[in-house]
Amino acid sequence: MERNINTKKTKTNILDHLISEFESTSQGQHISTLSAKDFDDLILYYELEFIFDKALEVVEVALEHLGHQNDLLLKKARILVLLKDHTAAYETLEYLNAESANDNDVLLLKAQCMVAENNYDQAFALLKMPFRNGSSAEKITASMLKANIYEAQKDFNSMFGTIKYVLDKDPSNEAAMDKLWAYMESQRSYQQGIHFLNQLLDKDPYNYLAWFNLGQAYSCLGEYDNALSSYEYSYVINPDFEAGFRECAELAFELGKYKMALKVYLEILEIFGPDCDLFANIGICYLKLKQFKQARLNLRKAMRLDPYNDEVHYNLGMCFMSENKWEMGLQFFLRAISLEDSCEDYFVATAGAYYKLGDLDKANYYYIKATEKGSDQPEIWMEQVKFLYQIKEYQKALEVLEESETYTYSAELYYALTAVLIALDRKKEAMEQFKEALVDDFYAHRILFAFDKELSTDPEVTSVLHYYQPEE
């Protein structure tokens, strides 16, 4: 064990020396002679670090010192492709000697350049030989390039057929799985994709990428339980698959399954480490589960990582409001608005805090600001109407409802209008509005009783309600 550690340290020291020597050379200082292996090690290092411009610089120096060797020209072309300079890459490949010019790896690289330049006929011609006599890996590479061409040409049937070919040969091919999802999403071919993915999983039940794509497809079809199960299989099979964890947690969160979401978020925290959004989501789950101490703890952790995250401040405010700490809640809402003043929810929350503190003028001001920010959202208008109804400002509530009609519509607002008109002793008008609301959305009528419970026993209201009740 000690010998292995020492060997690794020695290799690291040698590489560090090579990097230092090369970078000194690139600044015009004295260069010692580097061997072909030294250049290879440097190129590989910069490629693995995704410093492709530096890798290209190493290749250029190597070509200058070692001559135009085919392997160096091929490396240069590959790096140029990574840098998306496809014209230069193709020109570099033209320098290869005649013996190497028809090698499959060269033809595949040339075809990749042609695809990038939209020269599809030439690309197809270049792919014939690798697809006919290439290795299994070369045939798969050629097929993926063909899939890209079919996608660009909007020949989606051929695209899907080619992806199926690749995944039949190599079921765990990540690029093919990504391309399959691109096809399914662009064509809304979720059922077709689900059928094929289930066929793959029958052959290989431990294909975590297939489970992940299956989860995405089920989610798009609204089959959320199947989606959650599929996502869960993806990360159980591969515990390092972060995307599986995150998609599962986020879907559970969106569905209001906060216990499940929290469990998965905590697993993400343990395996992959913290970030602001993760702590924020954990905090919100605890908030929804009414575990306010844990909610505040995690939201404050998120705030330490990103003090300028307006959503974190807003949710901390919601924590304090849930604990009847109105003043603390207000301070966090105001801070959220100072960071992001275009979110209507922050203004609604601030108005609610001022209402709880008894400052009705400021509450009304922030409700007005909320409707200005979210004028197309019926629920924002509803919040202001409920506030005005509660403080018995029925005429103002009516004016707000009339104004809302310019911007938005919902059956819920019609039920609110019914309650307000009854409060203003305009019951005949109210019943007409009530009828319209019942026709539009009968089952939302409970909103009326939320304004005034006594209306649930009002004879005229119950008579109209029974008349418009849908038949079973």
mmCIF file of N, CA and C in Angstrom, residues 245-295:
data_model
loop_
_atom_site.group_PDB
_atom_site.id
_atom_site.type_symbol
_atom_site.label_atom_id
_atom_site.label_comp_id
_atom_site.label_asym_id
_atom_site.label_seq_id
_atom_site.Cartn_x
_atom_site.Cartn_y
_atom_site.Cartn_z
ATOM 1 N N PHE A 245 -31.857 11.007 -8.068
ATOM 2 C CA PHE A 245 -32.275 11.506 -6.760
ATOM 3 C C PHE A 245 -33.043 12.823 -6.902
ATOM 4 N N ARG A 246 -32.453 13.750 -7.660
ATOM 5 C CA ARG A 246 -33.028 15.103 -7.718
ATOM 6 C C ARG A 246 -34.380 15.119 -8.425
ATOM 7 N N GLU A 247 -34.507 14.383 -9.524
ATOM 8 C CA GLU A 247 -35.793 14.352 -10.223
ATOM 9 C C GLU A 247 -36.872 13.730 -9.340
ATOM 10 N N CYS A 248 -36.510 12.693 -8.605
ATOM 11 C CA CYS A 248 -37.462 12.035 -7.711
ATOM 12 C C CYS A 248 -37.905 13.006 -6.617
ATOM 13 N N ALA A 249 -36.938 13.676 -5.994
ATOM 14 C CA ALA A 249 -37.257 14.614 -4.914
ATOM 15 C C ALA A 249 -38.107 15.773 -5.422
ATOM 16 N N GLU A 250 -37.744 16.312 -6.573
ATOM 17 C CA GLU A 250 -38.466 17.478 -7.092
ATOM 18 C C GLU A 250 -39.899 17.124 -7.494
ATOM 19 N N LEU A 251 -40.082 15.931 -8.085
ATOM 20 C CA LEU A 251 -41.438 15.528 -8.449
ATOM 21 C C LEU A 251 -42.283 15.302 -7.196
ATOM 22 N N ALA A 252 -41.711 14.620 -6.199
ATOM 23 C CA ALA A 252 -42.435 14.404 -4.949
ATOM 24 C C ALA A 252 -42.806 15.746 -4.310
ATOM 25 N N PHE A 253 -41.884 16.697 -4.356
ATOM 26 C CA PHE A 253 -42.123 18.036 -3.804
ATOM 27 C C PHE A 253 -43.283 18.708 -4.542
ATOM 28 N N GLU A 254 -43.255 18.673 -5.872
ATOM 29 C CA GLU A 254 -44.305 19.306 -6.672
ATOM 30 C C GLU A 254 -45.666 18.669 -6.418
ATOM 31 N N LEU A 255 -45.680 17.367 -6.094
ATOM 32 C CA LEU A 255 -46.928 16.653 -5.846
ATOM 33 C C LEU A 255 -47.419 16.823 -4.409
ATOM 34 N N GLY A 256 -46.643 17.564 -3.605
ATOM 35 C CA GLY A 256 -47.032 17.744 -2.205
ATOM 36 C C GLY A 256 -46.724 16.547 -1.334
ATOM 37 N N LYS A 257 -45.898 15.613 -1.833
ATOM 38 C CA LYS A 257 -45.491 14.447 -1.035
ATOM 39 C C LYS A 257 -44.228 14.834 -0.258
ATOM 40 N N TYR A 258 -44.423 15.676 0.746
ATOM 41 C CA TYR A 258 -43.277 16.314 1.400
ATOM 42 C C TYR A 258 -42.449 15.345 2.232
ATOM 43 N N LYS A 259 -43.071 14.323 2.809
ATOM 44 C CA LYS A 259 -42.290 13.335 3.561
ATOM 45 C C LYS A 259 -41.337 12.594 2.636
ATOM 46 N N MET A 260 -41.858 12.179 1.486
ATOM 47 C CA MET A 260 -41.010 11.476 0.524
ATOM 48 C C MET A 260 -39.919 12.402 -0.011
ATOM 49 N N ALA A 261 -40.309 13.619 -0.377
ATOM 50 C CA ALA A 261 -39.327 14.582 -0.900
ATOM 51 C C ALA A 261 -38.232 14.830 0.122
ATOM 52 N N LEU A 262 -38.621 15.014 1.379
ATOM 53 C CA LEU A 262 -37.642 15.276 2.437
ATOM 54 C C LEU A 262 -36.666 14.118 2.576
ATOM 55 N N LYS A 263 -37.191 12.895 2.556
ATOM 56 C CA LYS A 263 -36.329 11.712 2.673
ATOM 57 C C LYS A 263 -35.272 11.702 1.571
ATOM 58 N N VAL A 264 -35.694 11.983 0.339
ATOM 59 C CA VAL A 264 -34.747 11.941 -0.780
ATOM 60 C C VAL A 264 -33.778 13.119 -0.709
ATOM 61 N N TYR A 265 -34.274 14.299 -0.355
ATOM 62 C CA TYR A 265 -33.386 15.453 -0.222
ATOM 63 C C TYR A 265 -32.304 15.196 0.831
ATOM 64 N N LEU A 266 -32.668 14.562 1.931
ATOM 65 C CA LEU A 266 -31.684 14.263 2.986
ATOM 66 C C LEU A 266 -30.655 13.254 2.488
ATOM 67 N N GLU A 267 -31.084 12.319 1.643
ATOM 68 C CA GLU A 267 -30.124 11.381 1.038
ATOM 69 C C GLU A 267 -29.165 12.126 0.112
ATOM 70 N N ILE A 268 -29.695 13.074 -0.665
ATOM 71 C CA ILE A 268 -28.835 13.884 -1.547
ATOM 72 C C ILE A 268 -27.809 14.632 -0.720
ATOM 73 N N LEU A 269 -28.247 15.204 0.392
ATOM 74 C CA LEU A 269 -27.338 15.956 1.264
ATOM 75 C C LEU A 269 -26.222 15.064 1.785
ATOM 76 N N GLU A 270 -26.582 13.857 2.196
ATOM 77 C CA GLU A 270 -25.592 12.939 2.759
ATOM 78 C C GLU A 270 -24.592 12.464 1.708
ATOM 79 N N ILE A 271 -25.078 12.182 0.494
ATOM 80 C CA ILE A 271 -24.214 11.589 -0.530
ATOM 81 C C ILE A 271 -23.437 12.636 -1.315
ATOM 82 N N PHE A 272 -24.111 13.740 -1.696
ATOM 83 C CA PHE A 272 -23.508 14.687 -2.635
ATOM 84 C C PHE A 272 -23.097 16.012 -1.988
ATOM 85 N N GLY A 273 -23.500 16.223 -0.747
ATOM 86 C CA GLY A 273 -23.084 17.435 -0.064
ATOM 87 C C GLY A 273 -24.078 18.575 -0.228
ATOM 88 N N PRO A 274 -23.861 19.649 0.546
ATOM 89 C CA PRO A 274 -24.854 20.727 0.614
ATOM 90 C C PRO A 274 -24.747 21.741 -0.517
ATOM 91 N N ASP A 275 -25.866 22.402 -0.789
ATOM 92 C CA ASP A 275 -25.892 23.619 -1.593
ATOM 93 C C ASP A 275 -27.100 24.423 -1.127
ATOM 94 N N CYS A 276 -27.172 25.660 -1.533
ATOM 95 C CA CYS A 276 -28.224 26.553 -1.044
ATOM 96 C C CYS A 276 -29.614 26.014 -1.363
ATOM 97 N N ASP A 277 -29.832 25.634 -2.613
ATOM 98 C CA ASP A 277 -31.159 25.172 -3.018
ATOM 99 C C ASP A 277 -31.573 23.914 -2.266
ATOM 100 N N LEU A 278 -30.600 23.057 -1.988
ATOM 101 C CA LEU A 278 -30.908 21.818 -1.279
ATOM 102 C C LEU A 278 -31.370 22.120 0.147
ATOM 103 N N PHE A 279 -30.618 22.959 0.864
ATOM 104 C CA PHE A 279 -31.038 23.336 2.212
ATOM 105 C C PHE A 279 -32.397 24.044 2.177
ATOM 106 N N ALA A 280 -32.610 24.883 1.158
ATOM 107 C CA ALA A 280 -33.886 25.590 1.044
ATOM 108 C C ALA A 280 -35.035 24.604 0.859
ATOM 109 N N ASN A 281 -34.868 23.624 -0.008
ATOM 110 C CA ASN A 281 -35.923 22.645 -0.251
ATOM 111 C C ASN A 281 -36.187 21.784 0.980
ATOM 112 N N ILE A 282 -35.109 21.425 1.682
ATOM 113 C CA ILE A 282 -35.283 20.674 2.936
ATOM 114 C C ILE A 282 -36.074 21.518 3.931
ATOM 115 N N GLY A 283 -35.717 22.799 4.017
ATOM 116 C CA GLY A 283 -36.424 23.694 4.932
ATOM 117 C C GLY A 283 -37.895 23.820 4.594
ATOM 118 N N ILE A 284 -38.211 23.937 3.299
ATOM 119 C CA ILE A 284 -39.608 24.083 2.887
ATOM 120 C C ILE A 284 -40.387 22.802 3.193
ATOM 121 N N CYS A 285 -39.752 21.641 2.993
ATOM 122 C CA CYS A 285 -40.424 20.382 3.344
ATOM 123 C C CYS A 285 -40.774 20.355 4.830
ATOM 124 N N TYR A 286 -39.817 20.733 5.667
ATOM 125 C CA TYR A 286 -40.102 20.778 7.101
ATOM 126 C C TYR A 286 -41.210 21.794 7.407
ATOM 127 N N LEU A 287 -41.204 22.914 6.705
ATOM 128 C CA LEU A 287 -42.249 23.924 6.891
ATOM 129 C C LEU A 287 -43.618 23.339 6.565
ATOM 130 N N LYS A 288 -43.721 22.640 5.426
ATOM 131 C CA LYS A 288 -44.992 22.050 5.023
ATOM 132 C C LYS A 288 -45.439 20.959 5.997
ATOM 133 N N LEU A 289 -44.456 20.309 6.638
ATOM 134 C CA LEU A 289 -44.763 19.260 7.608
ATOM 135 C C LEU A 289 -44.944 19.813 9.020
ATOM 136 N N LYS A 290 -44.930 21.159 9.118
ATOM 137 C CA LYS A 290 -45.144 21.881 10.390
ATOM 138 C C LYS A 290 -44.067 21.590 11.430
ATOM 139 N N GLN A 291 -42.864 21.253 10.958
ATOM 140 C CA GLN A 291 -41.716 21.103 11.855
ATOM 141 C C GLN A 291 -40.891 22.383 11.748
ATOM 142 N N PHE A 292 -41.374 23.419 12.417
ATOM 143 C CA PHE A 292 -40.888 24.773 12.156
ATOM 144 C C PHE A 292 -39.437 24.988 12.617
ATOM 145 N N LYS A 293 -39.044 24.346 13.701
ATOM 146 C CA LYS A 293 -37.663 24.512 14.171
ATOM 147 C C LYS A 293 -36.672 23.983 13.137
ATOM 148 N N GLN A 294 -36.941 22.779 12.628
ATOM 149 C CA GLN A 294 -36.066 22.208 11.600
ATOM 150 C C GLN A 294 -36.134 23.022 10.306
ATOM 151 N N ALA A 295 -37.311 23.559 10.024
ATOM 152 C CA ALA A 295 -37.460 24.392 8.821
ATOM 153 C C ALA A 295 -36.564 25.608 8.915
#
